[in-house]
Amino acid sequence: MKKLLVRGWWTWILVVFLVGCGNEVLVKTDDDIIPEPIVEQPVIEEPVIEEPVVDSDDSEEPDAIEVVEELDYEMVRPDESGEIMIVMYHNLSETNTTYSRTIESFKSDLQRLFDMGFSAVSMKDYIDGNFDIEAGRTPVVLTFDDGHRSNFNYLETEDGLEIDPDCVVGILDAFYIDNPTFGKAAIFYLNAGNPFGQPKYIEQKLQYLFDHGYEIGNHAYNHEDLTKLDAEGIQRALGKNTTHFNNLNEKLVMESLALPYGKSPQNDDLRPYVLKGQFEGFEYSNHTVLRVGWKPYVPVYHVDFNKSGVHRVQSGDGDMQLSWWLDEYEKNPQRRFVSDGLENRISVPSLHLNRINVDAISDKEVFEFDLENY
Ligand SMILES: [Zn+2]
């Protein structure tokens, strides 16, 4: 039996269930668009009805039903309360270390993620809880700290500037062309010093990132250890950095912070400045604050979500690093966030409904369902 919880600003959604064989057909309408009265679809007063009546041959009247979506819950087995990895990379180099990855290893990471059903999403989408990925896939956020040149390198050729095919941006661009289902998203956590190692091209690079869906985040002006600063110092380190990059490109906004050294102020009075503050009249705010390593995290509407201490998974092949976690997900795939592919719905097995913080959800419905062997 399936149950429906509805939250949100709309007044109602039409839902028609096909009970049996695990299939269902969902008919959703948008009250802002649908002319009244709606005569062809049954208005469901109760969460459960016995017999579905679905008129699916409505192609002549596209305005009558905005979206007709079908999802085989038995087959897809979504769980939008599950774990999400925010992967932490730094440099690409000749050897695999804690803070560097070879080009080949990075490419094989992407391939394995893709093959295992992951799709890259932006930090903004993670913050908003909006995942525009196919049903059955798992979001992953790719992050790169410190603005190494290997993250974004231009080659100067006779024909002009070309993106180095072996830098992170070049590799992600190419991987997306070959595997569009993977998506194209990454966030680079930058310091003001010499981001991406080619000062004369920094504005061009930032514009490219903006134009191609990449993001930048705050990593403090001079990679300061925030545990050693007072309120003024923290605000200078974070606010000065956002101001600096805002002056270079006002469209690229820093809305999240990767803590330098993974260290957050110990003093409770100082911690709020990591989230919000101002420097010389310029206000900054961080919707998420990322730590260093060692485990996957949860969606923003999960009861355990703490925006001041979002965990990341370190790239690499050691214990509790990316390869280790992918091995773990092969053994225990039910741990993962699995998308229902539906924009306005958060699908959660009944067993995991207690993970959902309904107060953190304002514009989506929470859909609870039961499956065997979940
Ligand atoms: Zn760093």
mmCIF file of C-alpha atoms and ligand atoms in Angstrom:
data_model
loop_
_atom_site.group_PDB
_atom_site.id
_atom_site.type_symbol
_atom_site.label_atom_id
_atom_site.label_comp_id
_atom_site.label_asym_id
_atom_site.label_seq_id
_atom_site.Cartn_x
_atom_site.Cartn_y
_atom_site.Cartn_z
ATOM 1 C CA MET A 1 0.000 0.000 0.000
ATOM 2 C CA LYS A 2 1.225 3.435 -0.828
ATOM 3 C CA LYS A 3 0.679 6.580 1.105
ATOM 4 C CA LEU A 4 1.009 10.175 0.116
ATOM 5 C CA LEU A 5 2.122 13.131 2.137
ATOM 6 C CA VAL A 6 1.731 16.478 0.496
ATOM 7 C CA ARG A 7 3.539 19.597 1.465
ATOM 8 C CA GLY A 8 4.025 22.796 -0.417
ATOM 9 C CA TRP A 9 2.460 25.826 -1.828
ATOM 10 C CA TRP A 10 0.214 24.247 -4.361
ATOM 11 C CA THR A 11 -3.244 23.333 -3.311
ATOM 12 C CA TRP A 12 -3.439 19.832 -4.744
ATOM 13 C CA ILE A 13 -1.906 17.350 -7.040
ATOM 14 C CA LEU A 14 -3.809 14.710 -8.868
ATOM 15 C CA VAL A 15 -2.402 11.319 -8.250
ATOM 16 C CA VAL A 16 -3.649 8.145 -9.825
ATOM 17 C CA PHE A 17 -2.193 4.936 -8.592
ATOM 18 C CA LEU A 18 -2.055 1.693 -10.421
ATOM 19 C CA VAL A 19 -1.875 -0.718 -7.571
ATOM 20 C CA GLY A 20 -0.532 -4.138 -8.379
ATOM 21 C CA CYS A 21 2.536 -5.294 -10.251
ATOM 22 C CA GLY A 22 4.300 -2.494 -8.479
ATOM 23 C CA ASN A 23 3.465 -0.068 -11.266
ATOM 24 C CA GLU A 24 1.835 3.257 -10.968
ATOM 25 C CA VAL A 25 0.921 6.133 -13.155
ATOM 26 C CA LEU A 26 1.130 9.599 -11.741
ATOM 27 C CA VAL A 27 -0.804 12.459 -13.190
ATOM 28 C CA LYS A 28 0.350 15.781 -11.919
ATOM 29 C CA THR A 29 -1.171 19.163 -12.556
ATOM 30 C CA ASP A 30 -0.067 22.634 -11.732
ATOM 31 C CA ASP A 31 -2.737 24.862 -10.292
ATOM 32 C CA ASP A 32 -1.036 27.925 -11.617
ATOM 33 C CA ILE A 33 -1.437 26.726 -15.158
ATOM 34 C CA ILE A 34 -4.392 24.407 -15.348
ATOM 35 C CA PRO A 35 -7.626 26.090 -16.338
ATOM 36 C CA GLU A 36 -10.521 25.156 -14.159
ATOM 37 C CA PRO A 37 -12.567 23.120 -13.984
ATOM 38 C CA ILE A 38 -10.568 19.993 -14.508
ATOM 39 C CA VAL A 39 -13.102 17.560 -15.807
ATOM 40 C CA GLU A 40 -11.213 14.674 -17.281
ATOM 41 C CA GLN A 41 -9.213 13.548 -14.299
ATOM 42 C CA PRO A 42 -10.620 12.242 -11.062
ATOM 43 C CA VAL A 43 -9.982 14.498 -8.118
ATOM 44 C CA ILE A 44 -8.742 12.279 -5.385
ATOM 45 C CA GLU A 45 -9.997 13.085 -1.959
ATOM 46 C CA GLU A 46 -8.274 10.212 -0.248
ATOM 47 C CA PRO A 47 -4.675 9.090 -0.574
ATOM 48 C CA VAL A 48 -5.674 5.723 -1.902
ATOM 49 C CA ILE A 49 -8.205 4.775 -4.541
ATOM 50 C CA GLU A 50 -9.082 1.360 -5.805
ATOM 51 C CA GLU A 51 -9.290 1.733 -9.533
ATOM 52 C CA PRO A 52 -7.176 4.007 -11.669
ATOM 53 C CA VAL A 53 -8.757 5.928 -14.496
ATOM 54 C CA VAL A 54 -6.121 7.430 -16.699
ATOM 55 C CA ASP A 55 -6.676 9.179 -19.960
ATOM 56 C CA SER A 56 -3.256 9.074 -21.466
ATOM 57 C CA ASP A 57 -4.321 9.965 -25.013
ATOM 58 C CA ASP A 58 -4.405 13.639 -24.347
ATOM 59 C CA SER A 59 -1.735 14.667 -26.778
ATOM 60 C CA GLU A 60 -4.183 16.907 -28.595
ATOM 61 C CA GLU A 61 -4.570 19.027 -25.508
ATOM 62 C CA PRO A 62 -1.127 19.586 -24.122
ATOM 63 C CA ASP A 63 -2.351 22.360 -21.845
ATOM 64 C CA ALA A 64 -4.814 20.150 -20.051
ATOM 65 C CA ILE A 65 -2.138 18.202 -18.214
ATOM 66 C CA GLU A 66 1.222 19.737 -17.722
ATOM 67 C CA VAL A 67 3.126 16.638 -16.797
ATOM 68 C CA VAL A 68 2.289 12.992 -17.050
ATOM 69 C CA GLU A 69 4.994 11.030 -15.349
ATOM 70 C CA GLU A 70 5.312 7.356 -14.829
ATOM 71 C CA LEU A 71 7.682 5.686 -12.500
ATOM 72 C CA ASP A 72 8.077 2.024 -11.822
ATOM 73 C CA TYR A 73 8.893 2.120 -8.145
ATOM 74 C CA GLU A 74 9.686 -1.578 -7.997
ATOM 75 C CA MET A 75 12.209 -1.278 -10.746
ATOM 76 C CA VAL A 76 13.795 2.092 -9.938
ATOM 77 C CA ARG A 77 13.668 1.661 -6.168
ATOM 78 C CA PRO A 78 14.301 5.340 -5.460
ATOM 79 C CA ASP A 79 15.403 6.534 -2.076
ATOM 80 C CA GLU A 80 15.902 10.252 -1.881
ATOM 81 C CA SER A 81 16.899 10.102 1.747
ATOM 82 C CA GLY A 82 20.080 8.185 1.009
ATOM 83 C CA GLU A 83 23.745 9.138 1.055
ATOM 84 C CA ILE A 84 25.330 11.632 -1.313
ATOM 85 C CA MET A 85 29.065 11.840 -1.838
ATOM 86 C CA ILE A 86 30.737 15.210 -2.104
ATOM 87 C CA VAL A 87 34.109 14.211 -3.456
ATOM 88 C CA MET A 88 37.176 16.239 -2.591
ATOM 89 C CA TYR A 89 39.961 16.540 -5.126
ATOM 90 C CA HIS A 90 42.978 18.798 -5.137
ATOM 91 C CA ASN A 91 45.703 18.532 -7.745
ATOM 92 C CA LEU A 92 46.283 16.327 -10.757
ATOM 93 C CA SER A 93 49.882 15.167 -10.917
ATOM 94 C CA GLU A 94 52.234 12.309 -11.674
ATOM 95 C CA THR A 95 51.444 10.236 -8.627
ATOM 96 C CA ASN A 96 48.463 9.366 -6.497
ATOM 97 C CA THR A 97 48.758 10.861 -3.056
ATOM 98 C CA THR A 98 46.311 12.132 -0.484
ATOM 99 C CA TYR A 99 46.202 15.476 -2.244
ATOM 100 C CA SER A 100 46.805 14.555 -5.847
ATOM 101 C CA ARG A 101 45.434 12.192 -8.441
ATOM 102 C CA THR A 102 46.965 11.113 -11.713
ATOM 103 C CA ILE A 103 45.150 11.995 -14.893
ATOM 104 C CA GLU A 104 44.454 8.347 -15.591
ATOM 105 C CA SER A 105 43.172 7.719 -12.072
ATOM 106 C CA PHE A 106 40.926 10.760 -12.281
ATOM 107 C CA LYS A 107 39.507 9.574 -15.586
ATOM 108 C CA SER A 108 38.956 6.106 -14.206
ATOM 109 C CA ASP A 109 37.211 7.620 -11.155
ATOM 110 C CA LEU A 110 34.795 9.388 -13.489
ATOM 111 C CA GLN A 111 34.230 6.247 -15.522
ATOM 112 C CA ARG A 112 33.560 4.136 -12.463
ATOM 113 C CA LEU A 113 31.190 6.722 -11.027
ATOM 114 C CA PHE A 114 29.334 6.886 -14.310
ATOM 115 C CA ASP A 115 29.177 3.118 -14.710
ATOM 116 C CA MET A 116 27.851 2.743 -11.170
ATOM 117 C CA GLY A 117 25.003 5.135 -11.863
ATOM 118 C CA PHE A 118 26.298 8.416 -10.500
ATOM 119 C CA SER A 119 25.643 11.761 -12.173
ATOM 120 C CA ALA A 120 27.481 14.977 -11.348
ATOM 121 C CA VAL A 121 25.372 17.778 -9.892
ATOM 122 C CA SER A 122 26.276 21.308 -8.922
ATOM 123 C CA MET A 123 26.761 22.444 -5.353
ATOM 124 C CA LYS A 124 23.862 24.801 -5.907
ATOM 125 C CA ASP A 125 21.614 21.882 -6.811
ATOM 126 C CA TYR A 126 22.829 20.040 -3.741
ATOM 127 C CA ILE A 127 22.059 23.068 -1.568
ATOM 128 C CA ASP A 128 18.648 23.480 -3.154
ATOM 129 C CA GLY A 129 17.894 19.758 -3.009
ATOM 130 C CA ASN A 130 17.181 19.854 -6.735
ATOM 131 C CA PHE A 131 18.657 17.023 -8.712
ATOM 132 C CA ASP A 132 17.983 17.093 -12.410
ATOM 133 C CA ILE A 133 19.167 13.562 -13.055
ATOM 134 C CA GLU A 134 17.538 10.478 -14.459
ATOM 135 C CA ALA A 135 15.475 8.162 -12.311
ATOM 136 C CA GLY A 136 17.645 5.507 -10.721
ATOM 137 C CA ARG A 137 20.836 7.564 -10.701
ATOM 138 C CA THR A 138 22.719 8.978 -7.726
ATOM 139 C CA PRO A 139 23.969 12.560 -7.487
ATOM 140 C CA VAL A 140 27.623 13.216 -6.758
ATOM 141 C CA VAL A 141 29.261 16.602 -6.204
ATOM 142 C CA LEU A 142 32.820 17.033 -7.469
ATOM 143 C CA THR A 143 34.907 19.584 -5.580
ATOM 144 C CA PHE A 144 38.454 20.798 -6.209
ATOM 145 C CA ASP A 145 40.374 22.755 -3.598
ATOM 146 C CA ASP A 146 43.174 25.300 -3.872
ATOM 147 C CA GLY A 147 42.883 26.311 -7.534
ATOM 148 C CA HIS A 148 45.762 24.246 -8.877
ATOM 149 C CA ARG A 149 46.776 24.927 -12.445
ATOM 150 C CA SER A 150 45.981 21.305 -13.220
ATOM 151 C CA ASN A 151 42.347 22.127 -12.452
ATOM 152 C CA PHE A 152 42.126 24.581 -15.330
ATOM 153 C CA ASN A 153 45.046 25.077 -17.677
ATOM 154 C CA TYR A 154 45.192 26.883 -20.987
ATOM 155 C CA LEU A 155 47.591 25.775 -23.685
ATOM 156 C CA GLU A 156 48.974 28.540 -25.867
ATOM 157 C CA THR A 157 48.908 27.188 -29.404
ATOM 158 C CA GLU A 158 49.391 28.704 -32.836
ATOM 159 C CA ASP A 159 45.651 28.781 -33.151
ATOM 160 C CA GLY A 160 45.204 30.567 -29.864
ATOM 161 C CA LEU A 161 44.287 29.391 -26.417
ATOM 162 C CA GLU A 162 43.048 25.862 -25.962
ATOM 163 C CA ILE A 163 41.891 24.168 -22.824
ATOM 164 C CA ASP A 164 44.404 21.551 -21.827
ATOM 165 C CA PRO A 165 42.643 18.242 -22.465
ATOM 166 C CA ASP A 166 44.465 16.811 -19.447
ATOM 167 C CA CYS A 167 43.331 19.415 -16.925
ATOM 168 C CA VAL A 168 40.207 18.867 -14.844
ATOM 169 C CA VAL A 169 38.008 21.177 -16.905
ATOM 170 C CA GLY A 170 39.230 19.642 -20.154
ATOM 171 C CA ILE A 171 38.654 16.125 -18.857
ATOM 172 C CA LEU A 172 35.176 16.932 -17.519
ATOM 173 C CA ASP A 173 34.172 18.698 -20.736
ATOM 174 C CA ALA A 174 35.262 15.694 -22.799
ATOM 175 C CA PHE A 175 33.689 13.178 -20.449
ATOM 176 C CA TYR A 176 30.378 14.985 -20.690
ATOM 177 C CA ILE A 177 30.447 14.883 -24.489
ATOM 178 C CA ASP A 178 30.991 11.134 -24.383
ATOM 179 C CA ASN A 179 28.600 10.552 -21.469
ATOM 180 C CA PRO A 180 25.930 13.258 -21.340
ATOM 181 C CA THR A 181 23.990 11.330 -18.715
ATOM 182 C CA PHE A 182 26.823 12.000 -16.309
ATOM 183 C CA GLY A 183 26.149 15.721 -16.537
ATOM 184 C CA LYS A 184 28.728 18.451 -16.261
ATOM 185 C CA ALA A 185 29.276 20.067 -12.906
ATOM 186 C CA ALA A 186 32.123 20.805 -10.534
ATOM 187 C CA ILE A 187 32.981 23.450 -7.995
ATOM 188 C CA PHE A 188 36.425 24.954 -7.502
ATOM 189 C CA TYR A 189 37.260 26.306 -4.054
ATOM 190 C CA LEU A 190 39.636 29.173 -4.627
ATOM 191 C CA ASN A 191 41.969 31.485 -2.776
ATOM 192 C CA ALA A 192 42.793 34.911 -4.125
ATOM 193 C CA GLY A 193 46.527 34.260 -4.506
ATOM 194 C CA ASN A 194 47.029 32.756 -7.944
ATOM 195 C CA PRO A 195 44.007 30.649 -8.823
ATOM 196 C CA PHE A 196 44.629 28.212 -11.655
ATOM 197 C CA GLY A 197 48.238 29.339 -11.976
ATOM 198 C CA GLN A 198 47.992 31.566 -15.045
ATOM 199 C CA PRO A 199 47.269 35.069 -13.732
ATOM 200 C CA LYS A 200 46.825 36.672 -17.123
ATOM 201 C CA TYR A 201 43.986 34.320 -17.978
ATOM 202 C CA ILE A 202 42.127 34.282 -14.692
ATOM 203 C CA GLU A 203 39.238 36.466 -15.869
ATOM 204 C CA GLN A 204 38.869 34.425 -19.020
ATOM 205 C CA LYS A 205 38.850 31.230 -16.989
ATOM 206 C CA LEU A 206 36.239 32.492 -14.572
ATOM 207 C CA GLN A 207 34.039 33.513 -17.465
ATOM 208 C CA TYR A 208 34.467 30.087 -19.020
ATOM 209 C CA LEU A 209 33.476 28.422 -15.757
ATOM 210 C CA PHE A 210 30.380 30.581 -15.527
ATOM 211 C CA ASP A 211 29.416 29.982 -19.159
ATOM 212 C CA HIS A 212 29.757 26.212 -18.843
ATOM 213 C CA GLY A 213 27.927 25.552 -15.617
ATOM 214 C CA TYR A 214 30.879 25.257 -13.283
ATOM 215 C CA GLU A 215 31.005 26.987 -9.912
ATOM 216 C CA ILE A 216 33.497 28.571 -7.571
ATOM 217 C CA GLY A 217 33.462 28.479 -3.807
ATOM 218 C CA ASN A 218 35.276 30.193 -0.977
ATOM 219 C CA HIS A 219 38.506 28.753 0.380
ATOM 220 C CA ALA A 220 39.559 31.901 2.284
ATOM 221 C CA TYR A 221 41.593 34.768 0.874
ATOM 222 C CA ASN A 222 44.958 33.409 1.855
ATOM 223 C CA HIS A 223 44.037 29.862 2.886
ATOM 224 C CA GLU A 224 43.928 31.052 6.493
ATOM 225 C CA ASP A 225 43.570 28.661 9.388
ATOM 226 C CA LEU A 226 40.246 29.929 10.722
ATOM 227 C CA THR A 227 40.902 28.470 14.182
ATOM 228 C CA LYS A 228 43.611 31.093 14.668
ATOM 229 C CA LEU A 229 41.521 34.122 13.845
ATOM 230 C CA ASP A 230 39.118 36.327 15.760
ATOM 231 C CA ALA A 231 35.765 37.504 14.418
ATOM 232 C CA GLU A 232 37.314 40.290 12.433
ATOM 233 C CA GLY A 233 39.983 38.018 11.024
ATOM 234 C CA ILE A 234 37.496 35.365 9.914
ATOM 235 C CA GLN A 235 35.365 37.953 8.195
ATOM 236 C CA ARG A 236 38.398 39.394 6.484
ATOM 237 C CA ALA A 237 39.571 35.983 5.274
ATOM 238 C CA LEU A 238 36.171 35.052 3.881
ATOM 239 C CA GLY A 239 34.727 38.439 2.917
ATOM 240 C CA LYS A 240 37.887 39.674 1.245
ATOM 241 C CA ASN A 241 38.001 36.532 -0.866
ATOM 242 C CA THR A 242 34.410 36.855 -2.050
ATOM 243 C CA THR A 243 34.973 40.542 -2.791
ATOM 244 C CA HIS A 244 38.106 39.739 -4.748
ATOM 245 C CA PHE A 245 36.378 37.215 -6.982
ATOM 246 C CA ASN A 246 33.268 39.304 -7.264
ATOM 247 C CA ASN A 247 35.420 42.087 -8.670
ATOM 248 C CA LEU A 248 36.859 39.679 -11.227
ATOM 249 C CA ASN A 249 33.480 38.320 -12.263
ATOM 250 C CA GLU A 250 30.314 39.455 -10.579
ATOM 251 C CA LYS A 251 28.258 36.623 -12.043
ATOM 252 C CA LEU A 252 30.190 33.904 -10.262
ATOM 253 C CA VAL A 253 28.990 33.997 -6.690
ATOM 254 C CA MET A 254 30.619 32.129 -3.826
ATOM 255 C CA GLU A 255 27.872 30.515 -1.783
ATOM 256 C CA SER A 256 29.730 27.754 -0.028
ATOM 257 C CA LEU A 257 32.973 27.369 1.851
ATOM 258 C CA ALA A 258 35.553 24.622 1.946
ATOM 259 C CA LEU A 259 37.284 25.074 5.281
ATOM 260 C CA PRO A 260 41.052 25.558 4.814
ATOM 261 C CA TYR A 261 42.727 22.535 6.423
ATOM 262 C CA GLY A 262 39.195 21.372 7.227
ATOM 263 C CA LYS A 263 39.369 23.430 10.408
ATOM 264 C CA SER A 264 36.467 25.332 11.862
ATOM 265 C CA PRO A 265 36.669 27.850 14.736
ATOM 266 C CA GLN A 266 36.388 26.099 18.090
ATOM 267 C CA ASN A 267 34.764 29.001 19.849
ATOM 268 C CA ASP A 268 30.963 28.948 19.595
ATOM 269 C CA ASP A 269 30.917 32.722 19.361
ATOM 270 C CA LEU A 270 33.073 32.627 16.254
ATOM 271 C CA ARG A 271 31.397 29.821 14.335
ATOM 272 C CA PRO A 272 28.545 31.962 12.982
ATOM 273 C CA TYR A 273 31.078 34.029 11.040
ATOM 274 C CA VAL A 274 31.902 31.007 8.972
ATOM 275 C CA LEU A 275 28.347 31.054 7.706
ATOM 276 C CA LYS A 276 27.764 34.752 7.449
ATOM 277 C CA GLY A 277 29.542 38.046 7.909
ATOM 278 C CA GLN A 278 30.807 41.115 6.192
ATOM 279 C CA PHE A 279 34.022 42.756 5.176
ATOM 280 C CA GLU A 280 34.231 46.432 4.324
ATOM 281 C CA GLY A 281 30.501 46.573 3.795
ATOM 282 C CA PHE A 282 30.379 43.512 1.564
ATOM 283 C CA GLU A 283 28.258 40.713 2.997
ATOM 284 C CA TYR A 284 28.982 37.078 2.402
ATOM 285 C CA SER A 285 27.043 33.957 3.275
ATOM 286 C CA ASN A 286 27.744 30.269 2.910
ATOM 287 C CA HIS A 287 24.908 27.810 2.500
ATOM 288 C CA THR A 288 27.221 24.910 3.153
ATOM 289 C CA VAL A 289 30.557 24.618 4.934
ATOM 290 C CA LEU A 290 32.620 21.645 3.847
ATOM 291 C CA ARG A 291 35.007 19.687 5.961
ATOM 292 C CA VAL A 292 37.811 17.413 4.838
ATOM 293 C CA GLY A 293 37.163 13.731 4.268
ATOM 294 C CA TRP A 294 36.032 10.907 5.163
ATOM 295 C CA LYS A 295 32.470 9.899 4.505
ATOM 296 C CA PRO A 296 29.438 10.542 2.333
ATOM 297 C CA TYR A 297 26.857 13.006 3.500
ATOM 298 C CA VAL A 298 23.087 13.417 3.313
ATOM 299 C CA PRO A 299 20.612 15.604 1.440
ATOM 300 C CA VAL A 300 19.837 19.039 2.876
ATOM 301 C CA TYR A 301 16.378 17.937 4.033
ATOM 302 C CA HIS A 302 17.773 15.016 6.041
ATOM 303 C CA VAL A 303 17.389 15.277 9.823
ATOM 304 C CA ASP A 304 21.156 14.834 10.197
ATOM 305 C CA PHE A 305 22.073 17.628 7.805
ATOM 306 C CA ASN A 306 24.254 20.298 9.372
ATOM 307 C CA LYS A 307 25.266 23.016 6.964
ATOM 308 C CA SER A 308 28.204 23.986 9.157
ATOM 309 C CA GLY A 309 29.834 20.579 8.925
ATOM 310 C CA VAL A 310 29.207 18.895 5.589
ATOM 311 C CA HIS A 311 31.434 15.874 5.124
ATOM 312 C CA ARG A 312 33.348 15.065 2.009
ATOM 313 C CA VAL A 313 34.838 11.902 0.614
ATOM 314 C CA GLN A 314 38.491 12.283 -0.182
ATOM 315 C CA SER A 315 39.592 11.091 -3.608
ATOM 316 C CA GLY A 316 42.008 8.190 -3.576
ATOM 317 C CA ASP A 317 42.240 4.470 -3.112
ATOM 318 C CA GLY A 318 42.864 4.235 0.632
ATOM 319 C CA ASP A 319 40.520 3.436 3.463
ATOM 320 C CA MET A 320 37.431 5.648 3.541
ATOM 321 C CA GLN A 321 38.458 7.303 0.279
ATOM 322 C CA LEU A 322 36.513 7.359 -2.971
ATOM 323 C CA SER A 323 37.451 3.914 -4.296
ATOM 324 C CA TRP A 324 36.752 2.405 -0.877
ATOM 325 C CA TRP A 325 33.309 3.993 -0.776
ATOM 326 C CA LEU A 326 32.491 2.820 -4.293
ATOM 327 C CA ASP A 327 33.414 -0.706 -3.208
ATOM 328 C CA GLU A 328 31.121 -0.216 -0.242
ATOM 329 C CA TYR A 329 28.243 0.894 -2.489
ATOM 330 C CA GLU A 330 28.703 -2.155 -4.667
ATOM 331 C CA LYS A 331 28.159 -4.269 -1.556
ATOM 332 C CA ASN A 332 25.430 -2.077 -0.060
ATOM 333 C CA PRO A 333 23.720 -0.135 -2.831
ATOM 334 C CA GLN A 334 20.727 0.614 -0.605
ATOM 335 C CA ARG A 335 22.823 3.201 1.254
ATOM 336 C CA ARG A 336 22.823 5.469 -1.756
ATOM 337 C CA PHE A 337 20.531 8.297 -2.635
ATOM 338 C CA VAL A 338 18.619 7.047 -5.678
ATOM 339 C CA SER A 339 16.694 9.612 -7.679
ATOM 340 C CA ASP A 340 13.059 9.265 -8.703
ATOM 341 C CA GLY A 341 13.777 11.605 -11.612
ATOM 342 C CA LEU A 342 10.786 13.731 -10.635
ATOM 343 C CA GLU A 343 11.410 17.401 -10.103
ATOM 344 C CA ASN A 344 8.793 18.207 -7.496
ATOM 345 C CA ARG A 345 8.792 15.010 -5.513
ATOM 346 C CA ILE A 346 10.975 13.509 -2.839
ATOM 347 C CA SER A 347 10.428 9.755 -2.911
ATOM 348 C CA VAL A 348 11.259 7.956 0.288
ATOM 349 C CA PRO A 349 10.611 4.362 1.338
ATOM 350 C CA SER A 350 8.426 4.236 4.448
ATOM 351 C CA LEU A 351 11.292 2.677 6.338
ATOM 352 C CA HIS A 352 13.333 5.857 5.884
ATOM 353 C CA LEU A 353 10.627 8.466 6.307
ATOM 354 C CA ASN A 354 11.997 9.340 9.723
ATOM 355 C CA ARG A 355 15.112 10.665 8.009
ATOM 356 C CA ILE A 356 13.184 13.519 6.440
ATOM 357 C CA ASN A 357 13.064 16.924 8.046
ATOM 358 C CA VAL A 358 9.791 18.181 6.606
ATOM 359 C CA ASP A 359 10.498 21.668 7.919
ATOM 360 C CA ALA A 360 13.388 21.878 5.492
ATOM 361 C CA ILE A 361 11.110 21.254 2.516
ATOM 362 C CA SER A 362 8.970 24.038 1.173
ATOM 363 C CA ASP A 363 8.270 23.427 -2.457
ATOM 364 C CA LYS A 364 8.117 19.687 -2.963
ATOM 365 C CA GLU A 365 5.930 16.833 -1.967
ATOM 366 C CA VAL A 366 7.273 14.000 0.109
ATOM 367 C CA PHE A 367 6.107 10.728 -1.352
ATOM 368 C CA GLU A 368 6.220 7.702 0.893
ATOM 369 C CA PHE A 369 5.961 4.216 -0.486
ATOM 370 C CA ASP A 370 6.499 0.635 0.553
ATOM 371 C CA LEU A 371 8.412 -1.984 -1.326
ATOM 372 C CA GLU A 372 9.222 -5.510 -0.408
ATOM 373 C CA ASN A 373 12.746 -6.262 0.674
ATOM 374 C CA TYR A 374 13.699 -2.690 1.189
HETATM 375 ZN ZN ZN B 1 43.051 24.012 0.711
#
